[in-house]
XYZ file of C-alpha atoms in Angstrom:
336
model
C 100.618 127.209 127.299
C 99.678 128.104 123.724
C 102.538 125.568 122.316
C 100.818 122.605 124.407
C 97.693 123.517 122.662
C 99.308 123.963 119.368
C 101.422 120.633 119.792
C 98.046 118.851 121.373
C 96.165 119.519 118.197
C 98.949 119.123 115.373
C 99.301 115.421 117.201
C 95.305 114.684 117.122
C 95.190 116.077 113.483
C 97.873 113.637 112.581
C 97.030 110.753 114.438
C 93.815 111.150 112.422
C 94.366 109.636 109.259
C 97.218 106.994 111.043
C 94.282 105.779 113.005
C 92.038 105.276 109.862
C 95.126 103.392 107.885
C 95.516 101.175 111.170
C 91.940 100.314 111.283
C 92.388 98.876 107.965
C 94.138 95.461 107.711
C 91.431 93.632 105.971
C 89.266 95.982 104.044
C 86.200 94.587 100.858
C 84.919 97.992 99.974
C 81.803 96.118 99.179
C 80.098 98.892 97.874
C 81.338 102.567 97.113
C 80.436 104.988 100.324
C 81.240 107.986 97.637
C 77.977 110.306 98.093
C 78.362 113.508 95.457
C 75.045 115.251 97.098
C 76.115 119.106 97.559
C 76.459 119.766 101.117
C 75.957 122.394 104.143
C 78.606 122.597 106.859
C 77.481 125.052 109.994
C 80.500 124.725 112.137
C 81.957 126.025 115.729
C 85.463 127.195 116.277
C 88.434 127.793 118.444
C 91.390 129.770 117.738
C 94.801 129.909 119.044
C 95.409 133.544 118.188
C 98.828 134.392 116.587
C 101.246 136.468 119.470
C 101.345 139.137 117.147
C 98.006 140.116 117.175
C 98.060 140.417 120.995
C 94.410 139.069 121.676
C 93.417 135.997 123.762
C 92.340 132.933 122.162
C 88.585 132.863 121.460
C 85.185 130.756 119.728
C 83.954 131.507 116.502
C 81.623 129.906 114.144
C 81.403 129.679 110.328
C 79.326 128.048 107.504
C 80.398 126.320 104.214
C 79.109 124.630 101.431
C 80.651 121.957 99.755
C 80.491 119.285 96.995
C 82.157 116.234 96.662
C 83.496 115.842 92.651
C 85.086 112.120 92.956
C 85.841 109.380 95.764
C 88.903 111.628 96.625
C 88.427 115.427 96.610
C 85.390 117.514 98.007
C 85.730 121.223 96.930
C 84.069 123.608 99.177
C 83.464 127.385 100.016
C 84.068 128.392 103.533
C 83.196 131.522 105.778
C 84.615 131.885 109.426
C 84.020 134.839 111.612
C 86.065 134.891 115.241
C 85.957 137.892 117.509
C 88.825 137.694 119.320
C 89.183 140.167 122.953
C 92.603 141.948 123.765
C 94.863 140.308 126.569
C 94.058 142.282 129.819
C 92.519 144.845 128.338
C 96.110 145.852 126.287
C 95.953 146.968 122.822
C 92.648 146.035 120.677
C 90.634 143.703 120.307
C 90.111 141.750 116.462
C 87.439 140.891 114.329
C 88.320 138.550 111.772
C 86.086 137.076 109.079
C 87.575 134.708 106.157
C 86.400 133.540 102.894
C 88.271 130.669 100.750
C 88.037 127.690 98.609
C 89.495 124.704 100.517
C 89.958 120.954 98.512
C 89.639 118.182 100.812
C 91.214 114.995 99.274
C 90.052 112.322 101.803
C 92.060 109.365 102.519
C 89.112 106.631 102.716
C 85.481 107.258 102.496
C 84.074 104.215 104.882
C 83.052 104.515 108.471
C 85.840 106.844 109.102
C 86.762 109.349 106.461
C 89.994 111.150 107.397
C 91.218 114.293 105.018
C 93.887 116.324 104.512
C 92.916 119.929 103.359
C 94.510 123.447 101.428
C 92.722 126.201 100.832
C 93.206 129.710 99.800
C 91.229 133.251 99.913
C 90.418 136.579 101.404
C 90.640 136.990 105.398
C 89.095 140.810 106.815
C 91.149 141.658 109.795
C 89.113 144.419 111.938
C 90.781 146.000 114.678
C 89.562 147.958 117.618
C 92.248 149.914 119.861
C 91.482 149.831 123.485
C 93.787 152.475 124.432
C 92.593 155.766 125.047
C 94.953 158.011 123.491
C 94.716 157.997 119.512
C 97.953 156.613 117.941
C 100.033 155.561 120.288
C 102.676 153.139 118.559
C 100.873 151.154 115.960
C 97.995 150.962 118.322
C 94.670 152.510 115.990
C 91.587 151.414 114.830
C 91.844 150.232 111.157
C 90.806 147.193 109.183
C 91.768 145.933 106.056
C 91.493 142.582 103.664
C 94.955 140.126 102.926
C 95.661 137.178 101.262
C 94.994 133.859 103.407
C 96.205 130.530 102.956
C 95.464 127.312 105.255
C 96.456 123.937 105.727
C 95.057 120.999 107.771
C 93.663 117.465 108.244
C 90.196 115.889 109.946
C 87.767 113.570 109.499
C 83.869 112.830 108.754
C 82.100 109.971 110.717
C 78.802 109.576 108.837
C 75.725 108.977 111.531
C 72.856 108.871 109.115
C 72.025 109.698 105.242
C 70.898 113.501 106.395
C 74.118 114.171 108.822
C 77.611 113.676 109.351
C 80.274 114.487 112.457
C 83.219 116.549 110.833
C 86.342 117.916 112.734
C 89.204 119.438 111.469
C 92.436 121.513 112.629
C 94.219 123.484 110.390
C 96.461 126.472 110.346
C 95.723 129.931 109.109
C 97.862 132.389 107.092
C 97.399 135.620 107.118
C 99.791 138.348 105.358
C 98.427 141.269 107.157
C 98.611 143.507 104.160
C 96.770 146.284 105.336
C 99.463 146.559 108.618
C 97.429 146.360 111.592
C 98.726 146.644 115.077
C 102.930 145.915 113.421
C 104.341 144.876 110.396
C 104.617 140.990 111.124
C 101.862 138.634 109.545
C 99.639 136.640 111.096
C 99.300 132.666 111.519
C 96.556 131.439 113.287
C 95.395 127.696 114.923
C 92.058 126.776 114.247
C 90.139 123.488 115.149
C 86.475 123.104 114.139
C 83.779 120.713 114.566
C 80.243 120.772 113.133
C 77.481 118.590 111.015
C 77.699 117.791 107.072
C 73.741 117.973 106.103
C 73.775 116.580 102.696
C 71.003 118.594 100.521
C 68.137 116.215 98.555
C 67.906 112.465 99.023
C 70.892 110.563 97.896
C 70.647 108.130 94.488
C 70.252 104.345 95.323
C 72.840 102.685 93.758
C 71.710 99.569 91.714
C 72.563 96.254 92.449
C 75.894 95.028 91.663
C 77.424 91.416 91.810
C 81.082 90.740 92.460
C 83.031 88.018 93.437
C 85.674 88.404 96.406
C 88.601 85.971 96.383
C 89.905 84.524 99.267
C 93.733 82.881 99.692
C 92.667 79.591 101.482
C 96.514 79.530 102.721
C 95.618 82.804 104.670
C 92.137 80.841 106.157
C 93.917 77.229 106.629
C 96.889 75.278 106.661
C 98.001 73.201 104.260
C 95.617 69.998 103.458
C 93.500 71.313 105.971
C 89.570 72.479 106.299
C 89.708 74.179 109.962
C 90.169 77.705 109.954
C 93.263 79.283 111.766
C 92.891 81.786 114.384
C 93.652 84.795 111.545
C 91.604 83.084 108.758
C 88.446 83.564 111.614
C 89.494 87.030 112.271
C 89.480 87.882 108.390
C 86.546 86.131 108.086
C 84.850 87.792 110.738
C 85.580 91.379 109.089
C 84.297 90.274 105.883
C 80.638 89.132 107.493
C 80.751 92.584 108.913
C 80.750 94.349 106.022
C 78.439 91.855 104.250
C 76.060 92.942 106.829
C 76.441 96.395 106.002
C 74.814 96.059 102.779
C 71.819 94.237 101.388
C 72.035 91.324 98.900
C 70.467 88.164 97.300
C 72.411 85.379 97.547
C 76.030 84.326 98.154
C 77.610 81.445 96.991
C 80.741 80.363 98.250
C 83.088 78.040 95.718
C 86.345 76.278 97.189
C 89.181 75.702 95.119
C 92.322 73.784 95.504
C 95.671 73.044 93.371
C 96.253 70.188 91.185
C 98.215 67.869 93.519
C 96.929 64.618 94.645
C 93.705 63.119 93.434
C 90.376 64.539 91.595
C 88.067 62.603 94.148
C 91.151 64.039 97.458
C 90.904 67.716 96.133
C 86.956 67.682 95.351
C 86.431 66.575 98.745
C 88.785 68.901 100.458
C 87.626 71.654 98.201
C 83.992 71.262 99.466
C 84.693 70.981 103.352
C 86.315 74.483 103.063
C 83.748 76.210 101.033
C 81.427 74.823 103.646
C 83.600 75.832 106.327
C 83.474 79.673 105.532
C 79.532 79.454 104.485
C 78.931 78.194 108.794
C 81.491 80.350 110.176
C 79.783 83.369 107.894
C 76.365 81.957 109.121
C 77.617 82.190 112.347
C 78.642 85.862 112.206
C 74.686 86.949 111.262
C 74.841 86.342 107.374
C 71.014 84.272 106.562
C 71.589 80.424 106.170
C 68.881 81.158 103.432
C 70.782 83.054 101.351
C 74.248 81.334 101.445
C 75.073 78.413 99.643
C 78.848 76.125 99.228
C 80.134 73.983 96.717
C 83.381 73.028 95.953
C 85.151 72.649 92.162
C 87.956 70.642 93.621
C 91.479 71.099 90.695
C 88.845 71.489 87.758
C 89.326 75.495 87.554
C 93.331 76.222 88.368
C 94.457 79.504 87.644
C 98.131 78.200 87.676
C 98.694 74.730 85.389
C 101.464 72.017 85.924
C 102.712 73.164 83.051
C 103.226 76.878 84.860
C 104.732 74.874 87.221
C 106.918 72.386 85.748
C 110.478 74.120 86.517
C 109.960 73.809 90.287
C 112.791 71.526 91.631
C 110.964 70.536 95.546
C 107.641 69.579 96.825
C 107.918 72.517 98.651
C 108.574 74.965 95.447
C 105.818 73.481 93.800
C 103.223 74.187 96.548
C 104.425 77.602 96.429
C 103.979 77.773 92.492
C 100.347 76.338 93.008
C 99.300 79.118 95.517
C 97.175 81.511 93.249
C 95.131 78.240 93.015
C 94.094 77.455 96.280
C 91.608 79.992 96.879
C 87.643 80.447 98.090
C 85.777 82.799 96.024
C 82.515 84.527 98.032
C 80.179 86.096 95.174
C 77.607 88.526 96.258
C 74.908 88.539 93.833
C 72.355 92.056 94.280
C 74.223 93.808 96.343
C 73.196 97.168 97.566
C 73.992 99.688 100.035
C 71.599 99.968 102.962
Protein backbone atom coordinates (compact mmCIF):
# COMPACT_ATOMS: atom_id res chain seq x y z
CA UNK A 1 0.00 0.00 0.00
CA UNK A 2 2.74 2.51 0.84
CA UNK A 3 4.31 2.07 -2.89
CA UNK A 4 0.74 3.08 -4.42
CA UNK A 5 0.97 6.11 -2.32
CA UNK A 6 4.54 6.72 -3.07
CA UNK A 7 4.00 6.01 -6.94
CA UNK A 8 0.48 8.15 -6.70
CA UNK A 9 2.36 11.19 -5.56
CA UNK A 10 5.81 10.94 -7.55
CA UNK A 11 3.17 10.82 -10.75
CA UNK A 12 1.06 14.06 -9.48
CA UNK A 13 4.42 15.83 -8.61
CA UNK A 14 5.54 15.19 -12.12
CA UNK A 15 2.60 15.67 -14.03
CA UNK A 16 2.82 19.10 -12.36
CA UNK A 17 5.07 21.06 -14.29
CA UNK A 18 4.04 18.78 -17.76
CA UNK A 19 0.63 20.19 -17.20
CA UNK A 20 1.89 23.86 -16.91
CA UNK A 21 4.26 23.37 -20.25
CA UNK A 22 1.02 21.88 -22.00
CA UNK A 23 -1.09 24.73 -21.03
CA UNK A 24 1.25 26.84 -22.86
CA UNK A 25 1.05 26.83 -26.70
CA UNK A 26 0.49 30.45 -27.19
CA UNK A 27 1.85 32.41 -24.32
CA UNK A 28 2.43 37.00 -24.41
CA UNK A 29 3.76 37.34 -20.93
CA UNK A 30 2.22 40.73 -21.16
CA UNK A 31 3.46 41.84 -18.07
CA UNK A 32 6.00 40.16 -15.54
CA UNK A 33 3.87 38.13 -12.65
CA UNK A 34 7.50 38.13 -10.72
CA UNK A 35 6.42 39.50 -7.09
CA UNK A 36 9.87 39.71 -4.77
CA UNK A 37 7.61 40.61 -1.48
CA UNK A 38 9.15 38.27 1.41
CA UNK A 39 6.71 35.70 2.21
CA UNK A 40 5.00 33.42 5.07
CA UNK A 41 4.16 29.80 4.28
CA UNK A 42 2.01 27.97 7.30
CA UNK A 43 1.62 24.59 5.81
CA UNK A 44 -0.09 20.96 6.63
CA UNK A 45 1.57 17.67 6.04
CA UNK A 46 1.48 14.01 5.37
CA UNK A 47 4.17 11.59 5.60
CA UNK A 48 4.81 8.26 4.23
CA UNK A 49 7.10 7.12 7.01
CA UNK A 50 10.32 5.26 5.94
CA UNK A 51 9.92 1.09 6.91
CA UNK A 52 12.80 1.51 8.93
CA UNK A 53 11.54 3.63 11.39
CA UNK A 54 8.62 1.24 12.04
CA UNK A 55 5.84 3.97 12.69
CA UNK A 56 2.58 4.49 10.72
CA UNK A 57 2.23 7.24 8.39
CA UNK A 58 0.98 10.44 10.05
CA UNK A 59 -0.03 14.66 9.65
CA UNK A 60 2.24 17.22 10.54
CA UNK A 61 2.43 20.86 10.00
CA UNK A 62 5.30 23.35 9.49
CA UNK A 63 5.97 27.09 8.75
CA UNK A 64 8.49 28.81 6.38
CA UNK A 65 9.49 31.96 5.22
CA UNK A 66 10.59 32.69 1.97
CA UNK A 67 11.75 35.32 -0.59
CA UNK A 68 11.71 35.30 -4.08
CA UNK A 69 15.42 36.81 -5.50
CA UNK A 70 14.58 36.69 -9.47
CA UNK A 71 11.70 35.38 -11.91
CA UNK A 72 13.29 31.88 -11.32
CA UNK A 73 14.45 30.98 -7.79
CA UNK A 74 12.64 31.70 -4.36
CA UNK A 75 15.01 30.86 -1.41
CA UNK A 76 13.29 29.97 1.70
CA UNK A 77 13.70 28.67 5.38
CA UNK A 78 11.54 25.82 6.35
CA UNK A 79 10.46 24.10 9.74
CA UNK A 80 8.35 20.79 9.78
CA UNK A 81 7.39 18.96 12.87
CA UNK A 82 5.48 15.29 12.34
CA UNK A 83 4.71 13.04 15.25
CA UNK A 84 4.56 9.93 13.90
CA UNK A 85 2.72 6.70 16.29
CA UNK A 86 4.35 3.12 16.29
CA UNK A 87 2.59 0.34 14.09
CA UNK A 88 0.32 -1.64 16.55
CA UNK A 89 1.70 -0.48 19.35
CA UNK A 90 5.42 -2.25 18.29
CA UNK A 91 8.53 -0.46 18.96
CA UNK A 92 8.32 3.55 19.49
CA UNK A 93 6.81 6.03 18.38
CA UNK A 94 8.93 9.33 16.51
CA UNK A 95 9.05 12.84 16.81
CA UNK A 96 10.66 14.47 14.07
CA UNK A 97 11.22 18.19 13.56
CA UNK A 98 13.41 19.60 10.46
CA UNK A 99 15.03 22.78 9.65
CA UNK A 100 16.60 23.61 6.02
CA UNK A 101 17.12 26.03 3.30
CA UNK A 102 15.20 24.82 0.21
CA UNK A 103 15.67 26.90 -3.50
CA UNK A 104 12.67 26.70 -5.51
CA UNK A 105 13.50 27.50 -9.21
CA UNK A 106 9.95 27.75 -10.70
CA UNK A 107 9.26 26.82 -14.16
CA UNK A 108 6.70 29.78 -15.11
CA UNK A 109 5.37 32.38 -12.85
CA UNK A 110 1.69 33.01 -14.57
CA UNK A 111 -1.57 31.55 -13.42
CA UNK A 112 0.11 28.35 -12.66
CA UNK A 113 3.57 28.40 -11.21
CA UNK A 114 5.02 24.88 -11.08
CA UNK A 115 8.65 24.34 -9.19
CA UNK A 116 11.06 22.00 -8.76
CA UNK A 117 12.83 22.20 -5.28
CA UNK A 118 16.41 21.00 -3.19
CA UNK A 119 17.04 21.76 0.00
CA UNK A 120 19.37 20.85 2.72
CA UNK A 121 19.62 21.07 6.76
CA UNK A 122 19.25 19.69 10.21
CA UNK A 123 16.31 17.04 10.90
CA UNK A 124 15.82 16.07 15.12
CA UNK A 125 14.73 12.52 15.20
CA UNK A 126 13.04 11.85 18.82
CA UNK A 127 12.22 8.48 19.70
CA UNK A 128 10.00 7.00 22.31
CA UNK A 129 10.19 3.05 22.97
CA UNK A 130 6.90 1.50 23.66
CA UNK A 131 8.20 -1.63 24.97
CA UNK A 132 8.33 -2.20 28.47
CA UNK A 133 11.52 -3.77 29.13
CA UNK A 134 14.59 -1.24 28.79
CA UNK A 135 16.89 -2.24 25.87
CA UNK A 136 15.62 -4.81 24.21
CA UNK A 137 17.39 -4.93 20.65
CA UNK A 138 17.89 -1.42 19.50
CA UNK A 139 14.55 -0.63 20.96
CA UNK A 140 15.39 2.69 23.65
CA UNK A 141 14.45 6.01 24.04
CA UNK A 142 17.08 8.37 22.49
CA UNK A 143 17.06 11.31 20.12
CA UNK A 144 19.56 12.86 18.22
CA UNK A 145 20.13 15.58 15.17
CA UNK A 146 21.48 14.28 11.29
CA UNK A 147 22.08 15.71 8.21
CA UNK A 148 18.84 16.04 5.87
CA UNK A 149 18.57 16.51 2.34
CA UNK A 150 15.21 16.77 0.14
CA UNK A 151 14.08 16.87 -3.22
CA UNK A 152 10.71 17.67 -4.89
CA UNK A 153 8.39 19.59 -7.25
CA UNK A 154 4.80 21.66 -6.77
CA UNK A 155 3.15 24.48 -7.68
CA UNK A 156 1.62 28.03 -6.54
CA UNK A 157 -1.84 29.12 -7.97
CA UNK A 158 -2.05 32.79 -6.94
CA UNK A 159 -5.89 33.67 -5.70
CA UNK A 160 -5.37 37.24 -4.68
CA UNK A 161 -2.37 39.87 -3.98
CA UNK A 162 -2.45 38.76 -0.01
CA UNK A 163 -2.61 34.73 -0.70
CA UNK A 164 -1.54 32.01 -2.74
CA UNK A 165 -2.46 27.95 -2.97
CA UNK A 166 0.99 26.06 -2.76
CA UNK A 167 1.46 22.18 -2.86
CA UNK A 168 4.39 20.32 -3.04
CA UNK A 169 5.76 16.56 -2.65
CA UNK A 170 9.12 15.92 -2.03
CA UNK A 171 11.31 13.31 -0.51
CA UNK A 172 13.20 13.44 2.72
CA UNK A 173 16.73 12.24 3.62
CA UNK A 174 17.66 11.49 6.66
CA UNK A 175 21.20 9.87 7.70
CA UNK A 176 20.17 8.85 11.09
CA UNK A 177 23.47 9.74 12.63
CA UNK A 178 22.66 9.48 16.05
CA UNK A 179 21.42 5.47 15.36
CA UNK A 180 18.00 5.28 16.49
CA UNK A 181 15.93 2.18 16.50
CA UNK A 182 19.00 0.30 13.67
CA UNK A 183 21.71 1.39 11.76
CA UNK A 184 19.85 2.04 8.32
CA UNK A 185 18.95 5.78 7.41
CA UNK A 186 15.92 7.16 6.91
CA UNK A 187 13.98 8.47 3.66
CA UNK A 188 10.81 9.86 4.09
CA UNK A 189 7.58 10.99 1.57
CA UNK A 190 6.20 14.15 2.29
CA UNK A 191 3.36 16.12 0.44
CA UNK A 192 2.28 19.54 1.75
CA UNK A 193 -0.21 22.06 1.01
CA UNK A 194 -0.74 25.49 2.59
CA UNK A 195 -1.15 29.50 1.78
CA UNK A 196 1.82 31.93 0.55
CA UNK A 197 0.77 35.36 2.50
CA UNK A 198 3.00 37.80 0.90
CA UNK A 199 4.15 40.46 3.74
CA UNK A 200 3.49 44.52 2.82
CA UNK A 201 1.64 45.65 -0.28
CA UNK A 202 3.28 44.75 -3.49
CA UNK A 203 5.01 47.74 -5.87
CA UNK A 204 2.78 48.79 -8.88
CA UNK A 205 4.66 48.36 -11.74
CA UNK A 206 4.63 51.43 -14.14
CA UNK A 207 3.24 51.46 -17.35
CA UNK A 208 5.02 49.87 -20.10
CA UNK A 209 4.32 49.86 -23.97
CA UNK A 210 5.30 47.00 -26.23
CA UNK A 211 4.46 45.89 -29.43
CA UNK A 212 3.49 42.06 -30.03
CA UNK A 213 4.03 40.72 -33.56
CA UNK A 214 1.82 38.54 -35.13
CA UNK A 215 2.71 36.01 -38.34
CA UNK A 216 -0.43 36.83 -40.50
CA UNK A 217 0.40 33.29 -42.26
CA UNK A 218 -0.40 31.71 -38.77
CA UNK A 219 -3.97 34.05 -38.65
CA UNK A 220 -4.81 33.65 -42.60
CA UNK A 221 -4.12 32.09 -45.72
CA UNK A 222 -2.42 33.37 -48.32
CA UNK A 223 -4.08 36.66 -50.06
CA UNK A 224 -6.63 36.31 -47.62
CA UNK A 225 -8.34 38.62 -44.69
CA UNK A 226 -10.59 35.80 -42.87
CA UNK A 227 -9.08 34.30 -40.02
CA UNK A 228 -8.48 30.43 -39.93
CA UNK A 229 -9.85 28.33 -37.29
CA UNK A 230 -6.12 28.45 -35.34
CA UNK A 231 -5.49 32.17 -36.16
CA UNK A 232 -9.11 32.65 -33.91
CA UNK A 233 -7.88 30.34 -31.32
CA UNK A 234 -4.47 32.36 -31.00
CA UNK A 235 -6.26 35.28 -31.15
CA UNK A 236 -8.59 34.42 -28.60
CA UNK A 237 -5.62 33.67 -26.01
CA UNK A 238 -4.07 36.87 -26.71
CA UNK A 239 -7.52 38.99 -25.78
CA UNK A 240 -7.35 36.93 -22.67
CA UNK A 241 -4.40 38.05 -21.45
CA UNK A 242 -4.99 41.62 -22.71
CA UNK A 243 -7.79 41.50 -20.34
CA UNK A 244 -5.70 40.56 -17.60
CA UNK A 245 -4.02 43.77 -17.47
CA UNK A 246 -5.00 47.40 -17.78
CA UNK A 247 -3.96 49.67 -20.69
CA UNK A 248 -4.58 52.82 -22.87
CA UNK A 249 -4.85 52.16 -26.20
CA UNK A 250 -3.99 49.48 -28.78
CA UNK A 251 -3.35 49.96 -32.17
CA UNK A 252 -3.26 47.27 -34.48
CA UNK A 253 -0.95 47.80 -37.90
CA UNK A 254 -1.22 45.12 -40.83
CA UNK A 255 1.59 44.44 -42.92
CA UNK A 256 2.08 42.53 -46.05
CA UNK A 257 5.12 41.57 -48.53
CA UNK A 258 6.11 43.37 -51.54
CA UNK A 259 4.34 41.32 -54.24
CA UNK A 260 1.64 42.67 -56.34
CA UNK A 261 0.53 46.26 -56.23
CA UNK A 262 0.92 49.33 -53.60
CA UNK A 263 -2.92 50.16 -53.90
CA UNK A 264 -3.58 45.46 -53.77
CA UNK A 265 -1.30 45.21 -50.59
CA UNK A 266 -2.57 48.59 -48.82
CA UNK A 267 -5.94 47.34 -49.16
CA UNK A 268 -5.34 43.83 -48.07
CA UNK A 269 -3.09 45.10 -45.36
CA UNK A 270 -5.98 47.16 -43.83
CA UNK A 271 -8.86 44.45 -43.98
CA UNK A 272 -6.58 42.27 -41.74
CA UNK A 273 -5.56 44.78 -39.23
CA UNK A 274 -9.26 45.41 -39.04
CA UNK A 275 -10.00 41.89 -38.91
CA UNK A 276 -8.03 41.19 -35.59
CA UNK A 277 -9.15 44.78 -34.01
CA UNK A 278 -13.35 43.10 -34.35
CA UNK A 279 -12.45 39.68 -33.54
CA UNK A 280 -10.34 41.29 -30.34
CA UNK A 281 -13.47 43.55 -29.80
CA UNK A 282 -15.37 40.65 -29.85
CA UNK A 283 -13.43 38.76 -27.15
CA UNK A 284 -14.17 41.87 -24.42
CA UNK A 285 -11.21 44.26 -25.45
CA UNK A 286 -13.14 48.24 -25.51
CA UNK A 287 -13.94 49.32 -29.18
CA UNK A 288 -12.78 52.68 -27.54
CA UNK A 289 -9.52 51.89 -27.03
CA UNK A 290 -8.56 49.85 -30.17
CA UNK A 291 -7.79 51.27 -33.31
CA UNK A 292 -6.48 49.49 -37.16
CA UNK A 293 -4.64 50.73 -39.91
CA UNK A 294 -2.82 49.10 -42.38
CA UNK A 295 0.92 50.16 -43.97
CA UNK A 296 0.36 47.90 -46.91
CA UNK A 297 4.55 46.88 -48.51
CA UNK A 298 5.79 50.42 -47.23
CA UNK A 299 7.63 48.86 -44.00
CA UNK A 300 9.16 45.19 -45.19
CA UNK A 301 11.47 43.70 -42.95
CA UNK A 302 12.72 41.41 -45.84
CA UNK A 303 13.56 43.49 -49.38
CA UNK A 304 13.47 42.03 -53.02
CA UNK A 305 16.78 42.43 -52.93
CA UNK A 306 16.93 39.75 -49.74
CA UNK A 307 15.03 37.91 -51.95
CA UNK A 308 16.35 37.99 -55.32
CA UNK A 309 18.07 34.35 -55.43
CA UNK A 310 14.69 32.61 -55.04
CA UNK A 311 14.14 30.48 -58.24
CA UNK A 312 9.77 29.85 -57.80
CA UNK A 313 6.82 31.86 -56.90
CA UNK A 314 6.55 29.60 -54.28
CA UNK A 315 10.32 30.20 -52.81
CA UNK A 316 9.78 33.69 -52.96
CA UNK A 317 6.60 33.75 -50.80
CA UNK A 318 8.51 31.81 -48.42
CA UNK A 319 11.51 34.40 -48.49
CA UNK A 320 8.84 37.25 -47.94
CA UNK A 321 7.34 35.62 -44.74
CA UNK A 322 9.01 37.73 -41.89
CA UNK A 323 7.03 40.46 -43.79
CA UNK A 324 3.64 39.55 -43.62
CA UNK A 325 2.89 40.19 -40.15
CA UNK A 326 0.20 42.25 -37.73
CA UNK A 327 1.81 44.06 -35.01
CA UNK A 328 -0.73 44.71 -31.72
CA UNK A 329 1.01 47.60 -29.55
CA UNK A 330 -0.20 48.05 -26.08
CA UNK A 331 0.46 51.47 -25.05
CA UNK A 332 0.16 51.92 -20.71
CA UNK A 333 0.03 48.75 -19.85
CA UNK A 334 -0.22 47.67 -16.30
CA UNK A 335 -0.90 44.80 -14.22
CA UNK A 336 -4.28 44.74 -12.51
Amino acid sequence: MKNIYRSTLSALVLAAPLAAIAQTDYQTDTLPRFDDRWYILPFASYTWADENRGVDDGFGGGFAVGKPLNERLNLELRMTYTDLASQDDAGGDFRIGDLGVDGLFFLSRGRFQPFLLAGIGIINDDFECNISEVNIGNCKSGSGFSFMAEAGAGFVVPITEYASLRVDGRYRYDDNAARLIDDEDFGDWIVTAGIVIPLGSRAKPAPVTRTFELSADALFAFDKATLKPTGADRLNTFAGDLNQVNFNDIQVAGHTDPIGSEAYNLALSDRRANTVRDHLVGQGIPADKISAQGFGKSQLKVTPADCAGAKSREALIECYQPNRRVEVTVEGMVEK
